[in-house]
mmCIF file of C-alpha atoms in Angstrom:
data_model
loop_
_atom_site.group_PDB
_atom_site.id
_atom_site.type_symbol
_atom_site.label_atom_id
_atom_site.label_comp_id
_atom_site.label_asym_id
_atom_site.label_seq_id
_atom_site.Cartn_x
_atom_site.Cartn_y
_atom_site.Cartn_z
ATOM 1 C CA MET A 334 -150.851 -40.934 226.729
ATOM 2 C CA VAL A 335 -154.023 -42.300 228.558
ATOM 3 C CA ALA A 336 -156.751 -42.392 226.054
ATOM 4 C CA ALA A 337 -159.852 -40.344 226.926
ATOM 5 C CA ARG A 338 -158.609 -38.702 229.777
ATOM 6 C CA THR A 339 -156.069 -36.686 231.394
ATOM 7 C CA ALA A 340 -152.846 -38.325 232.551
ATOM 8 C CA ARG A 341 -152.401 -38.263 236.072
ATOM 9 C CA VAL A 342 -148.779 -37.878 237.740
ATOM 10 C CA LEU A 343 -147.564 -37.948 241.382
ATOM 11 C CA VAL A 344 -144.601 -36.282 241.923
ATOM 12 C CA VAL A 345 -142.426 -37.302 245.026
ATOM 13 C CA ASP A 346 -139.708 -34.994 246.080
ATOM 14 C CA ASP A 347 -138.841 -33.217 249.506
ATOM 15 C CA ASP A 348 -137.372 -30.132 247.572
ATOM 16 C CA PRO A 349 -140.310 -27.814 247.205
ATOM 17 C CA THR A 350 -138.561 -26.108 244.158
ATOM 18 C CA VAL A 351 -138.083 -29.030 242.504
ATOM 19 C CA SER A 352 -141.423 -30.312 242.792
ATOM 20 C CA ASP A 353 -143.063 -27.045 241.595
ATOM 21 C CA VAL A 354 -140.734 -26.591 238.799
ATOM 22 C CA VAL A 355 -141.797 -30.423 237.529
ATOM 23 C CA ARG A 356 -145.258 -29.643 238.147
ATOM 24 C CA ARG A 357 -145.319 -26.749 236.074
ATOM 25 C CA TYR A 358 -143.795 -28.575 233.082
ATOM 26 C CA LEU A 359 -146.029 -31.473 233.382
ATOM 27 C CA GLN A 360 -149.147 -29.344 233.608
ATOM 28 C CA ARG A 361 -147.898 -27.309 230.407
ATOM 29 C CA ASP A 362 -147.914 -30.640 228.894
ATOM 30 C CA GLY A 363 -151.812 -31.006 229.857
ATOM 31 C CA MET A 364 -151.202 -33.538 232.771
ATOM 32 C CA ASP A 365 -153.059 -33.397 236.235
ATOM 33 C CA VAL A 366 -150.177 -33.333 238.545
ATOM 34 C CA ARG A 367 -150.176 -33.939 242.466
ATOM 35 C CA LEU A 368 -147.291 -33.531 245.006
ATOM 36 C CA ALA A 369 -146.040 -35.523 247.724
ATOM 37 C CA ALA A 370 -142.723 -34.546 250.177
ATOM 38 C CA ASP A 371 -141.793 -37.739 251.705
ATOM 39 C CA GLY A 372 -142.243 -41.553 251.467
ATOM 40 C CA PRO A 373 -145.523 -41.948 253.981
ATOM 41 C CA ALA A 374 -147.303 -39.026 252.178
ATOM 42 C CA ALA A 375 -146.476 -40.634 248.907
ATOM 43 C CA LEU A 376 -148.170 -43.659 249.685
ATOM 44 C CA VAL A 377 -151.252 -41.758 250.885
ATOM 45 C CA GLU A 378 -151.437 -39.795 247.811
ATOM 46 C CA PHE A 379 -150.905 -43.088 245.412
ATOM 47 C CA ALA A 380 -153.707 -45.040 247.153
ATOM 48 C CA GLU A 381 -156.159 -41.927 247.024
ATOM 49 C CA TYR A 382 -155.344 -40.458 243.451
ATOM 50 C CA ARG A 383 -154.317 -43.896 241.461
ATOM 51 C CA PRO A 384 -151.607 -42.069 239.244
ATOM 52 C CA ASP A 385 -150.821 -43.314 236.067
ATOM 53 C CA LEU A 386 -147.183 -42.351 236.512
ATOM 54 C CA VAL A 387 -144.774 -41.466 239.641
ATOM 55 C CA VAL A 388 -141.962 -39.336 239.605
ATOM 56 C CA LEU A 389 -140.155 -40.635 242.635
ATOM 57 C CA ASP A 390 -136.970 -39.085 244.401
ATOM 58 C CA LEU A 391 -134.749 -41.977 245.642
ATOM 59 C CA MET A 392 -133.819 -39.677 248.571
ATOM 60 C CA LEU A 393 -136.712 -39.071 251.005
ATOM 61 C CA PRO A 394 -137.344 -38.355 254.367
ATOM 62 C CA GLY A 395 -139.420 -40.942 256.362
ATOM 63 C CA MET A 396 -139.072 -43.691 253.861
ATOM 64 C CA ASP A 397 -136.605 -44.010 250.932
ATOM 65 C CA GLY A 398 -137.938 -44.038 247.194
ATOM 66 C CA ILE A 399 -136.694 -47.934 246.966
ATOM 67 C CA GLU A 400 -139.235 -48.903 249.542
ATOM 68 C CA VAL A 401 -141.886 -46.600 248.391
ATOM 69 C CA CYS A 402 -141.382 -47.902 244.853
ATOM 70 C CA ARG A 403 -141.754 -51.637 246.012
ATOM 71 C CA ARG A 404 -144.908 -50.761 248.131
ATOM 72 C CA MET A 405 -146.425 -48.953 244.887
ATOM 73 C CA ARG A 406 -145.453 -51.778 242.588
ATOM 74 C CA ALA A 407 -146.766 -54.358 244.935
ATOM 75 C CA GLY A 408 -150.431 -53.207 244.978
ATOM 76 C CA ALA A 409 -150.639 -51.636 241.322
ATOM 77 C CA ASP A 410 -149.113 -51.770 237.813
ATOM 78 C CA VAL A 411 -147.968 -48.006 237.681
ATOM 79 C CA ALA A 412 -145.033 -46.598 235.813
ATOM 80 C CA VAL A 413 -142.210 -44.898 237.783
ATOM 81 C CA ILE A 414 -139.680 -42.876 237.011
ATOM 82 C CA MET A 415 -137.001 -42.546 239.484
ATOM 83 C CA LEU A 416 -134.821 -39.401 240.282
ATOM 84 C CA THR A 417 -131.221 -40.504 241.171
ATOM 85 C CA ALA A 418 -128.243 -38.627 242.130
ATOM 86 C CA LEU A 419 -125.560 -37.830 239.432
ATOM 87 C CA GLY A 420 -122.911 -40.729 238.925
ATOM 88 C CA GLU A 421 -124.451 -43.088 241.341
ATOM 89 C CA GLU A 422 -124.965 -46.297 239.097
ATOM 90 C CA SER A 423 -125.630 -48.526 241.904
ATOM 91 C CA ASP A 424 -128.307 -46.396 242.903
ATOM 92 C CA ARG A 425 -129.807 -46.277 239.382
ATOM 93 C CA VAL A 426 -129.522 -50.090 238.847
ATOM 94 C CA LEU A 427 -131.094 -50.678 242.489
ATOM 95 C CA GLY A 428 -134.228 -48.512 241.467
ATOM 96 C CA LEU A 429 -134.613 -50.214 237.889
ATOM 97 C CA SER A 430 -134.395 -53.692 239.936
ATOM 98 C CA THR A 431 -137.140 -52.587 242.307
ATOM 99 C CA GLY A 432 -139.604 -51.948 239.319
ATOM 100 C CA ALA A 433 -138.624 -48.479 238.130
ATOM 101 C CA ASP A 434 -139.542 -48.011 234.289
ATOM 102 C CA ASP A 435 -136.879 -45.109 233.812
ATOM 103 C CA TYR A 436 -134.805 -42.921 235.871
ATOM 104 C CA VAL A 437 -133.210 -39.326 235.471
ATOM 105 C CA THR A 438 -130.071 -38.156 237.229
ATOM 106 C CA LYS A 439 -130.092 -34.995 239.401
ATOM 107 C CA PRO A 440 -129.551 -32.302 238.373
ATOM 108 C CA PHE A 441 -131.747 -32.764 235.454
ATOM 109 C CA SER A 442 -133.445 -30.706 232.926
ATOM 110 C CA PRO A 443 -137.420 -30.403 233.592
ATOM 111 C CA ARG A 444 -137.873 -30.353 229.763
ATOM 112 C CA GLU A 445 -135.939 -33.778 229.542
ATOM 113 C CA LEU A 446 -137.806 -35.291 232.549
ATOM 114 C CA ALA A 447 -141.228 -34.090 231.025
ATOM 115 C CA LEU A 448 -140.121 -35.857 227.713
ATOM 116 C CA ARG A 449 -139.463 -38.792 229.560
ATOM 117 C CA VAL A 450 -142.768 -38.882 231.150
ATOM 118 C CA ARG A 451 -144.404 -38.440 227.838
ATOM 119 C CA SER A 452 -142.608 -41.215 226.485
ATOM 120 C CA VAL A 453 -143.405 -43.878 229.248
ATOM 121 C CA LEU A 454 -146.892 -42.837 228.914
ATOM 122 C CA ARG A 455 -147.176 -43.231 225.578
ATOM 123 C CA ARG A 456 -145.850 -46.515 225.410
ATOM 124 C CA SER A 457 -147.996 -47.405 228.362
ATOM 125 C CA TYR A 458 -151.249 -46.732 226.559
ATOM 126 C CA ARG A 459 -150.557 -46.866 222.988
ATOM 127 C CA PRO A 460 -149.321 -50.184 221.911
ATOM 128 C CA ASP A 461 -147.029 -50.568 219.132
ATOM 129 C CA GLU A 462 -148.350 -51.663 215.691
ATOM 130 C CA GLY A 463 -147.871 -55.370 215.184
ATOM 131 C CA PRO A 464 -149.566 -58.465 216.354
ATOM 132 C CA THR A 465 -151.918 -57.739 219.586
ATOM 133 C CA ARG A 466 -151.587 -61.361 220.882
ATOM 134 C CA LEU A 467 -148.310 -63.214 220.959
ATOM 135 C CA VAL A 468 -148.021 -66.723 222.062
ATOM 136 C CA ASP A 469 -144.883 -68.761 222.805
ATOM 137 C CA GLY A 470 -146.043 -72.218 224.227
ATOM 138 C CA ASP A 471 -147.142 -71.262 227.607
ATOM 139 C CA LEU A 472 -146.294 -67.803 227.375
ATOM 140 C CA VAL A 473 -148.958 -65.466 226.196
ATOM 141 C CA VAL A 474 -149.004 -61.650 225.778
ATOM 142 C CA ASP A 475 -152.072 -59.695 225.051
ATOM 143 C CA VAL A 476 -150.479 -56.387 223.714
ATOM 144 C CA ALA A 477 -153.859 -54.590 223.456
ATOM 145 C CA ALA A 478 -154.803 -55.299 227.044
ATOM 146 C CA ARG A 479 -151.262 -55.304 228.363
ATOM 147 C CA THR A 480 -151.331 -58.599 230.178
ATOM 148 C CA ALA A 481 -148.873 -61.321 230.046
ATOM 149 C CA THR A 482 -149.512 -65.214 231.504
ATOM 150 C CA LEU A 483 -147.124 -67.716 231.806
ATOM 151 C CA GLY A 484 -148.852 -71.254 232.171
ATOM 152 C CA GLY A 485 -152.090 -69.686 232.938
ATOM 153 C CA ALA A 486 -150.392 -67.379 235.819
ATOM 154 C CA VAL A 487 -150.594 -63.539 235.672
ATOM 155 C CA LEU A 488 -146.868 -62.206 235.224
ATOM 156 C CA ALA A 489 -146.399 -58.854 237.292
ATOM 157 C CA LEU A 490 -144.302 -56.666 234.764
ATOM 158 C CA THR A 491 -143.502 -53.202 234.945
ATOM 159 C CA VAL A 492 -144.302 -51.084 231.829
ATOM 160 C CA ARG A 493 -140.614 -51.632 230.503
ATOM 161 C CA GLU A 494 -140.438 -54.995 231.226
ATOM 162 C CA PHE A 495 -143.736 -55.475 229.331
ATOM 163 C CA ASP A 496 -142.734 -53.408 226.452
ATOM 164 C CA LEU A 497 -139.464 -55.078 226.212
ATOM 165 C CA LEU A 498 -140.997 -58.615 226.247
ATOM 166 C CA ALA A 499 -143.346 -57.913 223.625
ATOM 167 C CA PHE A 500 -140.791 -56.345 221.468
ATOM 168 C CA LEU A 501 -138.486 -59.385 221.698
ATOM 169 C CA MET A 502 -141.251 -61.819 220.996
ATOM 170 C CA ARG A 503 -142.478 -59.962 217.938
ATOM 171 C CA HIS A 504 -138.855 -60.351 216.457
ATOM 172 C CA PRO A 505 -137.533 -63.879 217.295
ATOM 173 C CA GLY A 506 -134.282 -64.970 216.063
ATOM 174 C CA ARG A 507 -132.988 -61.641 215.719
ATOM 175 C CA ALA A 508 -129.956 -60.198 218.029
ATOM 176 C CA TYR A 509 -130.211 -56.751 218.965
ATOM 177 C CA ARG A 510 -127.443 -54.638 220.750
ATOM 178 C CA ARG A 511 -128.560 -52.899 223.784
ATOM 179 C CA ALA A 512 -128.332 -49.393 222.202
ATOM 180 C CA GLU A 513 -130.843 -50.675 219.711
ATOM 181 C CA LEU A 514 -133.240 -51.727 222.225
ATOM 182 C CA LEU A 515 -132.802 -48.769 224.197
ATOM 183 C CA GLU A 516 -133.843 -46.747 220.998
ATOM 184 C CA GLU A 517 -137.127 -49.205 220.167
ATOM 185 C CA VAL A 518 -138.287 -50.005 223.488
ATOM 186 C CA TRP A 519 -137.396 -46.988 225.538
ATOM 187 C CA GLY A 520 -137.267 -44.162 222.485
ATOM 188 C CA TRP A 521 -133.711 -43.013 223.409
ATOM 189 C CA THR A 522 -131.011 -42.592 220.861
ATOM 190 C CA PHE A 523 -128.539 -42.614 223.696
ATOM 191 C CA GLY A 524 -128.551 -43.573 227.191
ATOM 192 C CA ASP A 525 -127.079 -45.906 230.074
ATOM 193 C CA HIS A 526 -126.822 -49.609 228.586
ATOM 194 C CA SER A 527 -127.275 -51.085 231.860
ATOM 195 C CA THR A 528 -131.098 -49.992 231.959
ATOM 196 C CA VAL A 529 -131.527 -52.749 229.372
ATOM 197 C CA THR A 530 -129.447 -55.140 231.184
ATOM 198 C CA VAL A 531 -131.266 -54.849 234.482
ATOM 199 C CA HIS A 532 -134.641 -55.333 232.420
ATOM 200 C CA VAL A 533 -133.537 -58.358 230.848
ATOM 201 C CA ARG A 534 -132.249 -59.819 234.101
ATOM 202 C CA ARG A 535 -135.972 -59.124 235.491
ATOM 203 C CA LEU A 536 -137.700 -60.575 232.589
ATOM 204 C CA ARG A 537 -135.644 -63.559 232.901
ATOM 205 C CA GLU A 538 -136.617 -64.035 236.448
ATOM 206 C CA LYS A 539 -139.964 -64.097 235.516
ATOM 207 C CA VAL A 540 -140.445 -65.928 232.115
ATOM 208 C CA GLU A 541 -137.507 -68.314 232.392
ATOM 209 C CA PRO A 542 -137.558 -71.862 234.424
ATOM 210 C CA ASP A 543 -133.825 -71.010 235.371
ATOM 211 C CA SER A 544 -132.949 -67.514 234.840
ATOM 212 C CA SER A 545 -129.233 -68.205 235.110
ATOM 213 C CA ALA A 546 -129.618 -70.691 232.084
ATOM 214 C CA PRO A 547 -132.143 -68.860 230.074
ATOM 215 C CA ASN A 548 -133.591 -70.486 226.960
ATOM 216 C CA ARG A 549 -135.968 -67.612 225.769
ATOM 217 C CA ILE A 550 -134.277 -64.309 226.271
ATOM 218 C CA VAL A 551 -130.650 -65.391 225.518
ATOM 219 C CA THR A 552 -127.358 -63.565 225.364
ATOM 220 C CA VAL A 553 -125.586 -63.027 221.985
ATOM 221 C CA TRP A 554 -121.900 -62.620 223.395
ATOM 222 C CA GLY A 555 -120.446 -59.234 222.124
ATOM 223 C CA VAL A 556 -123.825 -58.355 220.612
ATOM 224 C CA GLY A 557 -126.733 -58.092 222.882
ATOM 225 C CA TYR A 558 -129.735 -60.415 223.433
ATOM 226 C CA ARG A 559 -132.222 -62.525 221.262
ATOM 227 C CA TYR A 560 -135.347 -64.004 221.606
ATOM 228 C CA GLU A 561 -135.686 -67.959 220.865
ATOM 229 C CA PRO A 562 -139.081 -69.197 221.049
ATOM 230 C CA ALA A 563 -139.616 -72.057 223.245
ATOM 231 C CA VAL A 564 -141.955 -73.754 220.582
ATOM 232 C CA PRO A 565 -140.612 -73.643 216.876
#
């Protein structure tokens, strides 16, 4: 979690019962929690509170969660966990494509959500062991500072995109199955493999000259993905 201070979490849901239960579980874990019941209120709270993580319902009055996520991600590097309807895979993929770092389907276990929140925060602020500066040609990842640049330009990466890129760069030439990446990067021993697929696609759009013909994050058919350094 955030070093030397309490993690700040903004919970955005128009169901007061859901919000209250989530708040109590997160507060029990020592987090500082604020609530918002609709999209516009969420953006106001976000600007004032500057949370470390946002738990964001996809379906909100006033402005849907997708638009709220876009606006938050445009102004700051904040972790987002999206709440989506059970079985709506298209909504989950859309949320991840917008910049959400994780998702939980409704109805959900508050305990599971609290675990997901801790996992995202832990990986956001406690870099994994290993080299703290990764360099592949014009792509430079500073793990300690959690910054990535390509050709000197700063890359706007979500928490999970950064973690995935750093992990792959630390293990060049090795093919990883999606299930392995879920466990290594997300900390999940089970989950929807489309989560990995969406994040790989977004990463390619940011680090590849041509995302339709990637030469860094390559697909290993029948297996998963492998990182191929641009510079041997």
